[in-house]
Amino acid sequence: MARALLLIDIQNGFCPGGNLPVPEGDAVVPLANALMESGGYDLIVASQDWHPANHGSFASQHPGRQPFEMGELSGKPQMMWPDHCIEGTADAAFHGDLETGKIDFVQQKGLNPTVDSYSAFRDNDRSALTGLDSYLKQHNVSELDIMGLATDYCVKFSALDAMDMLPGVKVRLIMDGCRGIDPLTVDAALAEMRAAGVDLITSRSVIG
């Protein structure tokens, strides 16, 4: 059985200076590096937002819409985002200080322009799977630690899907390895993850 670390979207786009910055998003990078170095993990996986330029979650694709307004995508409510993490751009690249050489596998997401993909495991319509669950099962992962950006969006949905799609796997959220967009929705996200059975821990539980 294997222990795995899942790094969620530690990309330039979600760090200060990016197109959709999470406050203090870059503060998780040193901890991610420390966990990769000293956490004793058998497998290190990272997710990466990788959007086409015409992605339907972008406000720019909806005339008259502004970023952070609620709109609609494929008939469902959708937060309108600034253009971000467009495939092949510097905004989509992993943060320059992240030690990517230690990452065993990168799961790209958000490639379908007609549906958003917060979770590393499946699209928001919950139908199209990324394949990450199969990858982790093939590697006999029994414990999965999750950290990254942003707590109240991609981290939350990834953790909840891990609980749902990886039966029997112990899922833990490394809270000090995450940063969120809004304190209120961060608190709600932590409560939702806890209620779903995700263990909320700090990095001290892993590396002391």
JSON list of C-alpha atoms in Angstrom, two decimals:
[
{"chain": "A", "resi": 1, "resn": "MET", "atom": "CA", "xyz": [0.00, 0.00, 0.00]},
{"chain": "A", "resi": 2, "resn": "ALA", "atom": "CA", "xyz": [1.22, 3.48, -0.83]},
{"chain": "A", "resi": 3, "resn": "ARG", "atom": "CA", "xyz": [1.03, 6.97, 0.63]},
{"chain": "A", "resi": 4, "resn": "ALA", "atom": "CA", "xyz": [0.47, 9.77, -1.86]},
{"chain": "A", "resi": 5, "resn": "LEU", "atom": "CA", "xyz": [0.60, 13.57, -1.82]},
{"chain": "A", "resi": 6, "resn": "LEU", "atom": "CA", "xyz": [-1.73, 15.47, -4.13]},
{"chain": "A", "resi": 7, "resn": "LEU", "atom": "CA", "xyz": [-0.75, 19.08, -4.91]},
{"chain": "A", "resi": 8, "resn": "ILE", "atom": "CA", "xyz": [-3.70, 21.07, -6.20]},
{"chain": "A", "resi": 9, "resn": "ASP", "atom": "CA", "xyz": [-3.09, 23.78, -8.84]},
{"chain": "A", "resi": 10, "resn": "ILE", "atom": "CA", "xyz": [0.09, 25.37, -7.46]},
{"chain": "A", "resi": 11, "resn": "GLN", "atom": "CA", "xyz": [0.33, 27.48, -10.60]},
{"chain": "A", "resi": 12, "resn": "ASN", "atom": "CA", "xyz": [1.38, 31.02, -11.42]},
{"chain": "A", "resi": 13, "resn": "GLY", "atom": "CA", "xyz": [-2.21, 31.92, -12.26]},
{"chain": "A", "resi": 14, "resn": "PHE", "atom": "CA", "xyz": [-3.32, 31.34, -8.68]},
{"chain": "A", "resi": 15, "resn": "CYS", "atom": "CA", "xyz": [-0.37, 33.08, -7.03]},
{"chain": "A", "resi": 16, "resn": "PRO", "atom": "CA", "xyz": [0.28, 36.82, -6.60]},
{"chain": "A", "resi": 17, "resn": "GLY", "atom": "CA", "xyz": [0.89, 38.32, -10.03]},
{"chain": "A", "resi": 18, "resn": "GLY", "atom": "CA", "xyz": [-1.28, 35.71, -11.74]},
{"chain": "A", "resi": 19, "resn": "ASN", "atom": "CA", "xyz": [-4.58, 36.21, -13.52]},
{"chain": "A", "resi": 20, "resn": "LEU", "atom": "CA", "xyz": [-6.66, 34.71, -10.69]},
{"chain": "A", "resi": 21, "resn": "PRO", "atom": "CA", "xyz": [-4.49, 35.16, -7.60]},
{"chain": "A", "resi": 22, "resn": "VAL", "atom": "CA", "xyz": [-5.37, 33.53, -4.31]},
{"chain": "A", "resi": 23, "resn": "PRO", "atom": "CA", "xyz": [-4.24, 35.71, -1.39]},
{"chain": "A", "resi": 24, "resn": "GLU", "atom": "CA", "xyz": [-0.82, 34.41, -0.23]},
{"chain": "A", "resi": 25, "resn": "GLY", "atom": "CA", "xyz": [-1.10, 31.58, -2.74]},
{"chain": "A", "resi": 26, "resn": "ASP", "atom": "CA", "xyz": [2.66, 31.42, -3.14]},
{"chain": "A", "resi": 27, "resn": "ALA", "atom": "CA", "xyz": [3.06, 30.80, 0.60]},
{"chain": "A", "resi": 28, "resn": "VAL", "atom": "CA", "xyz": [2.20, 27.12, 0.08]},
{"chain": "A", "resi": 29, "resn": "VAL", "atom": "CA", "xyz": [5.18, 26.51, -2.21]},
{"chain": "A", "resi": 30, "resn": "PRO", "atom": "CA", "xyz": [7.91, 26.08, 0.47]},
{"chain": "A", "resi": 31, "resn": "LEU", "atom": "CA", "xyz": [5.67, 23.70, 2.41]},
{"chain": "A", "resi": 32, "resn": "ALA", "atom": "CA", "xyz": [4.91, 21.68, -0.72]},
{"chain": "A", "resi": 33, "resn": "ASN", "atom": "CA", "xyz": [8.64, 21.35, -1.32]},
{"chain": "A", "resi": 34, "resn": "ALA", "atom": "CA", "xyz": [9.27, 20.33, 2.29]},
{"chain": "A", "resi": 35, "resn": "LEU", "atom": "CA", "xyz": [6.54, 17.69, 2.14]},
{"chain": "A", "resi": 36, "resn": "MET", "atom": "CA", "xyz": [7.87, 16.28, -1.12]},
{"chain": "A", "resi": 37, "resn": "GLU", "atom": "CA", "xyz": [11.35, 16.12, 0.38]},
{"chain": "A", "resi": 38, "resn": "SER", "atom": "CA", "xyz": [10.62, 14.86, 3.87]},
{"chain": "A", "resi": 39, "resn": "GLY", "atom": "CA", "xyz": [7.04, 13.60, 3.98]},
{"chain": "A", "resi": 40, "resn": "GLY", "atom": "CA", "xyz": [7.93, 10.01, 3.23]},
{"chain": "A", "resi": 41, "resn": "TYR", "atom": "CA", "xyz": [5.49, 9.75, 0.32]},
{"chain": "A", "resi": 42, "resn": "ASP", "atom": "CA", "xyz": [5.64, 6.90, -2.16]},
{"chain": "A", "resi": 43, "resn": "LEU", "atom": "CA", "xyz": [3.91, 8.93, -4.87]},
{"chain": "A", "resi": 44, "resn": "ILE", "atom": "CA", "xyz": [3.58, 12.65, -5.59]},
{"chain": "A", "resi": 45, "resn": "VAL", "atom": "CA", "xyz": [0.86, 13.86, -7.92]},
{"chain": "A", "resi": 46, "resn": "ALA", "atom": "CA", "xyz": [-0.06, 17.40, -9.00]},
{"chain": "A", "resi": 47, "resn": "SER", "atom": "CA", "xyz": [-3.14, 18.77, -10.70]},
{"chain": "A", "resi": 48, "resn": "GLN", "atom": "CA", "xyz": [-2.89, 21.59, -13.23]},
{"chain": "A", "resi": 49, "resn": "ASP", "atom": "CA", "xyz": [-5.63, 23.85, -14.58]},
{"chain": "A", "resi": 50, "resn": "TRP", "atom": "CA", "xyz": [-5.13, 23.74, -18.35]},
{"chain": "A", "resi": 51, "resn": "HIS", "atom": "CA", "xyz": [-7.85, 25.70, -20.09]},
{"chain": "A", "resi": 52, "resn": "PRO", "atom": "CA", "xyz": [-8.38, 26.39, -23.78]},
{"chain": "A", "resi": 53, "resn": "ALA", "atom": "CA", "xyz": [-8.49, 30.12, -24.55]},
{"chain": "A", "resi": 54, "resn": "ASN", "atom": "CA", "xyz": [-12.24, 29.93, -25.23]},
{"chain": "A", "resi": 55, "resn": "HIS", "atom": "CA", "xyz": [-13.17, 28.22, -21.97]},
{"chain": "A", "resi": 56, "resn": "GLY", "atom": "CA", "xyz": [-16.80, 28.85, -21.09]},
{"chain": "A", "resi": 57, "resn": "SER", "atom": "CA", "xyz": [-16.03, 29.72, -17.47]},
{"chain": "A", "resi": 58, "resn": "PHE", "atom": "CA", "xyz": [-14.23, 32.88, -18.62]},
{"chain": "A", "resi": 59, "resn": "ALA", "atom": "CA", "xyz": [-16.26, 36.09, -18.36]},
{"chain": "A", "resi": 60, "resn": "SER", "atom": "CA", "xyz": [-14.63, 37.16, -21.61]},
{"chain": "A", "resi": 61, "resn": "GLN", "atom": "CA", "xyz": [-16.63, 34.47, -23.43]},
{"chain": "A", "resi": 62, "resn": "HIS", "atom": "CA", "xyz": [-19.96, 35.96, -22.30]},
{"chain": "A", "resi": 63, "resn": "PRO", "atom": "CA", "xyz": [-20.66, 39.45, -23.67]},
{"chain": "A", "resi": 64, "resn": "GLY", "atom": "CA", "xyz": [-21.68, 41.84, -20.91]},
{"chain": "A", "resi": 65, "resn": "ARG", "atom": "CA", "xyz": [-20.46, 39.59, -18.10]},
{"chain": "A", "resi": 66, "resn": "GLN", "atom": "CA", "xyz": [-17.76, 40.63, -15.65]},
{"chain": "A", "resi": 67, "resn": "PRO", "atom": "CA", "xyz": [-15.40, 38.41, -13.67]},
{"chain": "A", "resi": 68, "resn": "PHE", "atom": "CA", "xyz": [-16.82, 37.11, -10.37]},
{"chain": "A", "resi": 69, "resn": "GLU", "atom": "CA", "xyz": [-20.44, 37.47, -11.52]},
{"chain": "A", "resi": 70, "resn": "MET", "atom": "CA", "xyz": [-22.66, 34.43, -11.52]},
{"chain": "A", "resi": 71, "resn": "GLY", "atom": "CA", "xyz": [-23.57, 33.35, -15.02]},
{"chain": "A", "resi": 72, "resn": "GLU", "atom": "CA", "xyz": [-24.44, 30.13, -16.78]},
{"chain": "A", "resi": 73, "resn": "LEU", "atom": "CA", "xyz": [-22.49, 27.40, -18.55]},
{"chain": "A", "resi": 74, "resn": "SER", "atom": "CA", "xyz": [-24.16, 24.51, -20.33]},
{"chain": "A", "resi": 75, "resn": "GLY", "atom": "CA", "xyz": [-27.42, 25.32, -18.56]},
{"chain": "A", "resi": 76, "resn": "LYS", "atom": "CA", "xyz": [-25.99, 25.36, -15.05]},
{"chain": "A", "resi": 77, "resn": "PRO", "atom": "CA", "xyz": [-24.98, 28.24, -12.74]},
{"chain": "A", "resi": 78, "resn": "GLN", "atom": "CA", "xyz": [-21.36, 29.18, -13.23]},
{"chain": "A", "resi": 79, "resn": "MET", "atom": "CA", "xyz": [-19.04, 31.67, -11.60]},
{"chain": "A", "resi": 80, "resn": "MET", "atom": "CA", "xyz": [-17.52, 33.85, -14.30]},
{"chain": "A", "resi": 81, "resn": "TRP", "atom": "CA", "xyz": [-13.73, 33.90, -13.91]},
{"chain": "A", "resi": 82, "resn": "PRO", "atom": "CA", "xyz": [-11.02, 36.07, -15.40]},
{"chain": "A", "resi": 83, "resn": "ASP", "atom": "CA", "xyz": [-9.14, 34.34, -18.22]},
{"chain": "A", "resi": 84, "resn": "HIS", "atom": "CA", "xyz": [-6.64, 32.16, -16.36]},
{"chain": "A", "resi": 85, "resn": "CYS", "atom": "CA", "xyz": [-4.33, 29.17, -16.73]},
{"chain": "A", "resi": 86, "resn": "ILE", "atom": "CA", "xyz": [-4.65, 29.06, -20.52]},
{"chain": "A", "resi": 87, "resn": "GLU", "atom": "CA", "xyz": [-2.82, 26.02, -21.84]},
{"chain": "A", "resi": 88, "resn": "GLY", "atom": "CA", "xyz": [0.81, 26.62, -22.70]},
{"chain": "A", "resi": 89, "resn": "THR", "atom": "CA", "xyz": [1.03, 30.07, -21.10]},
{"chain": "A", "resi": 90, "resn": "ALA", "atom": "CA", "xyz": [3.20, 31.22, -18.21]},
{"chain": "A", "resi": 91, "resn": "ASP", "atom": "CA", "xyz": [0.00, 31.74, -16.19]},
{"chain": "A", "resi": 92, "resn": "ALA", "atom": "CA", "xyz": [-0.71, 28.00, -16.43]},
{"chain": "A", "resi": 93, "resn": "ALA", "atom": "CA", "xyz": [2.83, 26.93, -15.50]},
{"chain": "A", "resi": 94, "resn": "PHE", "atom": "CA", "xyz": [3.61, 25.61, -12.05]},
{"chain": "A", "resi": 95, "resn": "HIS", "atom": "CA", "xyz": [5.07, 28.21, -9.69]},
{"chain": "A", "resi": 96, "resn": "GLY", "atom": "CA", "xyz": [8.72, 28.67, -10.51]},
{"chain": "A", "resi": 97, "resn": "ASP", "atom": "CA", "xyz": [9.89, 27.71, -7.01]},
{"chain": "A", "resi": 98, "resn": "LEU", "atom": "CA", "xyz": [7.92, 24.47, -6.91]},
{"chain": "A", "resi": 99, "resn": "GLU", "atom": "CA", "xyz": [10.31, 21.52, -7.16]},
{"chain": "A", "resi": 100, "resn": "THR", "atom": "CA", "xyz": [8.49, 19.87, -10.06]},
{"chain": "A", "resi": 101, "resn": "GLY", "atom": "CA", "xyz": [11.24, 17.32, -10.57]},
{"chain": "A", "resi": 102, "resn": "LYS", "atom": "CA", "xyz": [9.87, 15.44, -7.57]},
{"chain": "A", "resi": 103, "resn": "ILE", "atom": "CA", "xyz": [6.36, 15.15, -9.09]},
{"chain": "A", "resi": 104, "resn": "ASP", "atom": "CA", "xyz": [5.63, 11.68, -10.45]},
{"chain": "A", "resi": 105, "resn": "PHE", "atom": "CA", "xyz": [2.44, 12.49, -12.37]},
{"chain": "A", "resi": 106, "resn": "VAL", "atom": "CA", "xyz": [0.58, 15.61, -13.50]},
{"chain": "A", "resi": 107, "resn": "GLN", "atom": "CA", "xyz": [-3.18, 15.49, -13.98]},
{"chain": "A", "resi": 108, "resn": "GLN", "atom": "CA", "xyz": [-4.37, 18.32, -16.22]},
{"chain": "A", "resi": 109, "resn": "LYS", "atom": "CA", "xyz": [-7.98, 19.44, -15.94]},
{"chain": "A", "resi": 110, "resn": "GLY", "atom": "CA", "xyz": [-10.40, 21.97, -17.36]},
{"chain": "A", "resi": 111, "resn": "LEU", "atom": "CA", "xyz": [-9.71, 21.08, -20.98]},
{"chain": "A", "resi": 112, "resn": "ASN", "atom": "CA", "xyz": [-13.37, 20.92, -22.05]},
{"chain": "A", "resi": 113, "resn": "PRO", "atom": "CA", "xyz": [-14.59, 24.46, -22.89]},
{"chain": "A", "resi": 114, "resn": "THR", "atom": "CA", "xyz": [-18.22, 23.58, -22.11]},
{"chain": "A", "resi": 115, "resn": "VAL", "atom": "CA", "xyz": [-17.78, 22.58, -18.45]},
{"chain": "A", "resi": 116, "resn": "ASP", "atom": "CA", "xyz": [-15.61, 23.80, -15.57]},
{"chain": "A", "resi": 117, "resn": "SER", "atom": "CA", "xyz": [-13.39, 21.44, -13.61]},
{"chain": "A", "resi": 118, "resn": "TYR", "atom": "CA", "xyz": [-12.59, 22.34, -10.03]},
{"chain": "A", "resi": 119, "resn": "SER", "atom": "CA", "xyz": [-11.83, 18.79, -8.93]},
{"chain": "A", "resi": 120, "resn": "ALA", "atom": "CA", "xyz": [-8.71, 16.93, -9.98]},
{"chain": "A", "resi": 121, "resn": "PHE", "atom": "CA", "xyz": [-10.90, 13.85, -10.38]},
{"chain": "A", "resi": 122, "resn": "ARG", "atom": "CA", "xyz": [-13.81, 14.91, -12.58]},
{"chain": "A", "resi": 123, "resn": "ASP", "atom": "CA", "xyz": [-15.57, 17.78, -14.29]},
{"chain": "A", "resi": 124, "resn": "ASN", "atom": "CA", "xyz": [-18.12, 19.83, -12.40]},
{"chain": "A", "resi": 125, "resn": "ASP", "atom": "CA", "xyz": [-21.01, 18.07, -14.14]},
{"chain": "A", "resi": 126, "resn": "ARG", "atom": "CA", "xyz": [-19.67, 14.93, -12.40]},
{"chain": "A", "resi": 127, "resn": "SER", "atom": "CA", "xyz": [-19.79, 12.88, -15.61]},
{"chain": "A", "resi": 128, "resn": "ALA", "atom": "CA", "xyz": [-16.40, 13.15, -17.33]},
{"chain": "A", "resi": 129, "resn": "LEU", "atom": "CA", "xyz": [-13.57, 11.67, -15.26]},
{"chain": "A", "resi": 130, "resn": "THR", "atom": "CA", "xyz": [-9.97, 12.82, -15.49]},
{"chain": "A", "resi": 131, "resn": "GLY", "atom": "CA", "xyz": [-8.65, 9.34, -14.76]},
{"chain": "A", "resi": 132, "resn": "LEU", "atom": "CA", "xyz": [-6.79, 10.34, -11.60]},
{"chain": "A", "resi": 133, "resn": "ASP", "atom": "CA", "xyz": [-8.81, 7.92, -9.48]},
{"chain": "A", "resi": 134, "resn": "SER", "atom": "CA", "xyz": [-7.73, 5.03, -11.71]},
{"chain": "A", "resi": 135, "resn": "TYR", "atom": "CA", "xyz": [-4.10, 6.13, -11.55]},
{"chain": "A", "resi": 136, "resn": "LEU", "atom": "CA", "xyz": [-4.12, 6.20, -7.75]},
{"chain": "A", "resi": 137, "resn": "LYS", "atom": "CA", "xyz": [-5.87, 2.82, -7.58]},
{"chain": "A", "resi": 138, "resn": "GLN", "atom": "CA", "xyz": [-3.31, 1.29, -9.96]},
{"chain": "A", "resi": 139, "resn": "HIS", "atom": "CA", "xyz": [-0.58, 2.45, -7.59]},
{"chain": "A", "resi": 140, "resn": "ASN", "atom": "CA", "xyz": [-2.35, 0.93, -4.57]},
{"chain": "A", "resi": 141, "resn": "VAL", "atom": "CA", "xyz": [-2.70, 4.23, -2.76]},
{"chain": "A", "resi": 142, "resn": "SER", "atom": "CA", "xyz": [-4.19, 3.72, 0.69]},
{"chain": "A", "resi": 143, "resn": "GLU", "atom": "CA", "xyz": [-3.49, 7.18, 2.15]},
{"chain": "A", "resi": 144, "resn": "LEU", "atom": "CA", "xyz": [-3.86, 10.47, 0.29]},
{"chain": "A", "resi": 145, "resn": "ASP", "atom": "CA", "xyz": [-2.77, 13.84, 1.64]},
{"chain": "A", "resi": 146, "resn": "ILE", "atom": "CA", "xyz": [-4.07, 16.92, -0.20]},
{"chain": "A", "resi": 147, "resn": "MET", "atom": "CA", "xyz": [-2.87, 20.54, -0.21]},
{"chain": "A", "resi": 148, "resn": "GLY", "atom": "CA", "xyz": [-2.83, 23.51, -2.57]},
{"chain": "A", "resi": 149, "resn": "LEU", "atom": "CA", "xyz": [-5.09, 26.15, -4.10]},
{"chain": "A", "resi": 150, "resn": "ALA", "atom": "CA", "xyz": [-7.74, 27.22, -3.48]},
{"chain": "A", "resi": 151, "resn": "THR", "atom": "CA", "xyz": [-9.24, 25.76, -0.30]},
{"chain": "A", "resi": 152, "resn": "ASP", "atom": "CA", "xyz": [-12.81, 26.79, -1.10]},
{"chain": "A", "resi": 153, "resn": "TYR", "atom": "CA", "xyz": [-12.80, 25.62, -4.72]},
{"chain": "A", "resi": 154, "resn": "CYS", "atom": "CA", "xyz": [-10.42, 23.13, -6.31]},
{"chain": "A", "resi": 155, "resn": "VAL", "atom": "CA", "xyz": [-9.04, 21.76, -3.04]},
{"chain": "A", "resi": 156, "resn": "LYS", "atom": "CA", "xyz": [-12.50, 21.21, -1.57]},
{"chain": "A", "resi": 157, "resn": "PHE", "atom": "CA", "xyz": [-13.95, 19.52, -4.62]},
{"chain": "A", "resi": 158, "resn": "SER", "atom": "CA", "xyz": [-10.86, 17.33, -5.04]},
{"chain": "A", "resi": 159, "resn": "ALA", "atom": "CA", "xyz": [-11.01, 16.20, -1.41]},
{"chain": "A", "resi": 160, "resn": "LEU", "atom": "CA", "xyz": [-14.73, 15.45, -1.57]},
{"chain": "A", "resi": 161, "resn": "ASP", "atom": "CA", "xyz": [-14.30, 13.49, -4.80]},
{"chain": "A", "resi": 162, "resn": "ALA", "atom": "CA", "xyz": [-11.39, 11.57, -3.29]},
{"chain": "A", "resi": 163, "resn": "MET", "atom": "CA", "xyz": [-13.68, 10.47, -0.46]},
{"chain": "A", "resi": 164, "resn": "ASP", "atom": "CA", "xyz": [-16.37, 9.49, -2.96]},
{"chain": "A", "resi": 165, "resn": "MET", "atom": "CA", "xyz": [-14.24, 7.83, -5.64]},
{"chain": "A", "resi": 166, "resn": "LEU", "atom": "CA", "xyz": [-11.49, 6.17, -3.59]},
{"chain": "A", "resi": 167, "resn": "PRO", "atom": "CA", "xyz": [-13.35, 3.92, -1.13]},
{"chain": "A", "resi": 168, "resn": "GLY", "atom": "CA", "xyz": [-11.17, 2.72, 1.70]},
{"chain": "A", "resi": 169, "resn": "VAL", "atom": "CA", "xyz": [-8.50, 5.37, 1.14]},
{"chain": "A", "resi": 170, "resn": "LYS", "atom": "CA", "xyz": [-7.66, 7.60, 4.10]},
{"chain": "A", "resi": 171, "resn": "VAL", "atom": "CA", "xyz": [-7.93, 11.20, 2.88]},
{"chain": "A", "resi": 172, "resn": "ARG", "atom": "CA", "xyz": [-6.30, 14.04, 4.82]},
{"chain": "A", "resi": 173, "resn": "LEU", "atom": "CA", "xyz": [-6.24, 17.77, 4.15]},
{"chain": "A", "resi": 174, "resn": "ILE", "atom": "CA", "xyz": [-3.04, 19.58, 5.12]},
{"chain": "A", "resi": 175, "resn": "MET", "atom": "CA", "xyz": [-4.65, 22.83, 6.19]},
{"chain": "A", "resi": 176, "resn": "ASP", "atom": "CA", "xyz": [-1.51, 24.99, 6.46]},
{"chain": "A", "resi": 177, "resn": "GLY", "atom": "CA", "xyz": [-0.64, 23.87, 2.94]},
{"chain": "A", "resi": 178, "resn": "CYS", "atom": "CA", "xyz": [-3.75, 25.55, 1.53]},
{"chain": "A", "resi": 179, "resn": "ARG", "atom": "CA", "xyz": [-4.92, 29.10, 0.90]},
{"chain": "A", "resi": 180, "resn": "GLY", "atom": "CA", "xyz": [-8.44, 30.18, 0.01]},
{"chain": "A", "resi": 181, "resn": "ILE", "atom": "CA", "xyz": [-10.24, 32.98, -1.76]},
{"chain": "A", "resi": 182, "resn": "ASP", "atom": "CA", "xyz": [-12.82, 34.05, 0.82]},
{"chain": "A", "resi": 183, "resn": "PRO", "atom": "CA", "xyz": [-12.61, 33.42, 4.60]},
{"chain": "A", "resi": 184, "resn": "LEU", "atom": "CA", "xyz": [-16.33, 32.66, 4.84]},
{"chain": "A", "resi": 185, "resn": "THR", "atom": "CA", "xyz": [-16.34, 30.09, 2.06]},
{"chain": "A", "resi": 186, "resn": "VAL", "atom": "CA", "xyz": [-13.06, 28.66, 3.37]},
{"chain": "A", "resi": 187, "resn": "ASP", "atom": "CA", "xyz": [-14.69, 27.98, 6.76]},
{"chain": "A", "resi": 188, "resn": "ALA", "atom": "CA", "xyz": [-17.69, 26.41, 5.04]},
{"chain": "A", "resi": 189, "resn": "ALA", "atom": "CA", "xyz": [-15.41, 24.29, 2.85]},
{"chain": "A", "resi": 190, "resn": "LEU", "atom": "CA", "xyz": [-13.46, 22.98, 5.84]},
{"chain": "A", "resi": 191, "resn": "ALA", "atom": "CA", "xyz": [-16.70, 22.07, 7.60]},
{"chain": "A", "resi": 192, "resn": "GLU", "atom": "CA", "xyz": [-18.00, 20.31, 4.49]},
{"chain": "A", "resi": 193, "resn": "MET", "atom": "CA", "xyz": [-14.80, 18.31, 4.08]},
{"chain": "A", "resi": 194, "resn": "ARG", "atom": "CA", "xyz": [-14.76, 17.35, 7.75]},
{"chain": "A", "resi": 195, "resn": "ALA", "atom": "CA", "xyz": [-18.38, 16.22, 7.56]},
{"chain": "A", "resi": 196, "resn": "ALA", "atom": "CA", "xyz": [-17.53, 14.05, 4.55]},
{"chain": "A", "resi": 197, "resn": "GLY", "atom": "CA", "xyz": [-14.83, 12.24, 6.51]},
{"chain": "A", "resi": 198, "resn": "VAL", "atom": "CA", "xyz": [-11.71, 14.11, 5.43]},
{"chain": "A", "resi": 199, "resn": "ASP", "atom": "CA", "xyz": [-9.19, 14.36, 8.26]},
{"chain": "A", "resi": 200, "resn": "LEU", "atom": "CA", "xyz": [-8.05, 17.96, 8.76]},
{"chain": "A", "resi": 201, "resn": "ILE", "atom": "CA", "xyz": [-4.40, 18.03, 9.84]},
{"chain": "A", "resi": 202, "resn": "THR", "atom": "CA", "xyz": [-1.36, 20.31, 9.72]},
{"chain": "A", "resi": 203, "resn": "SER", "atom": "CA", "xyz": [2.04, 19.60, 8.21]},
{"chain": "A", "resi": 204, "resn": "ARG", "atom": "CA", "xyz": [3.39, 18.89, 11.69]},
{"chain": "A", "resi": 205, "resn": "SER", "atom": "CA", "xyz": [1.53, 15.59, 11.56]},
{"chain": "A", "resi": 206, "resn": "VAL", "atom": "CA", "xyz": [3.64, 14.67, 8.53]},
{"chain": "A", "resi": 207, "resn": "ILE", "atom": "CA", "xyz": [7.07, 16.26, 8.93]},
{"chain": "A", "resi": 208, "resn": "GLY", "atom": "CA", "xyz": [7.04, 17.45, 12.54]}
]
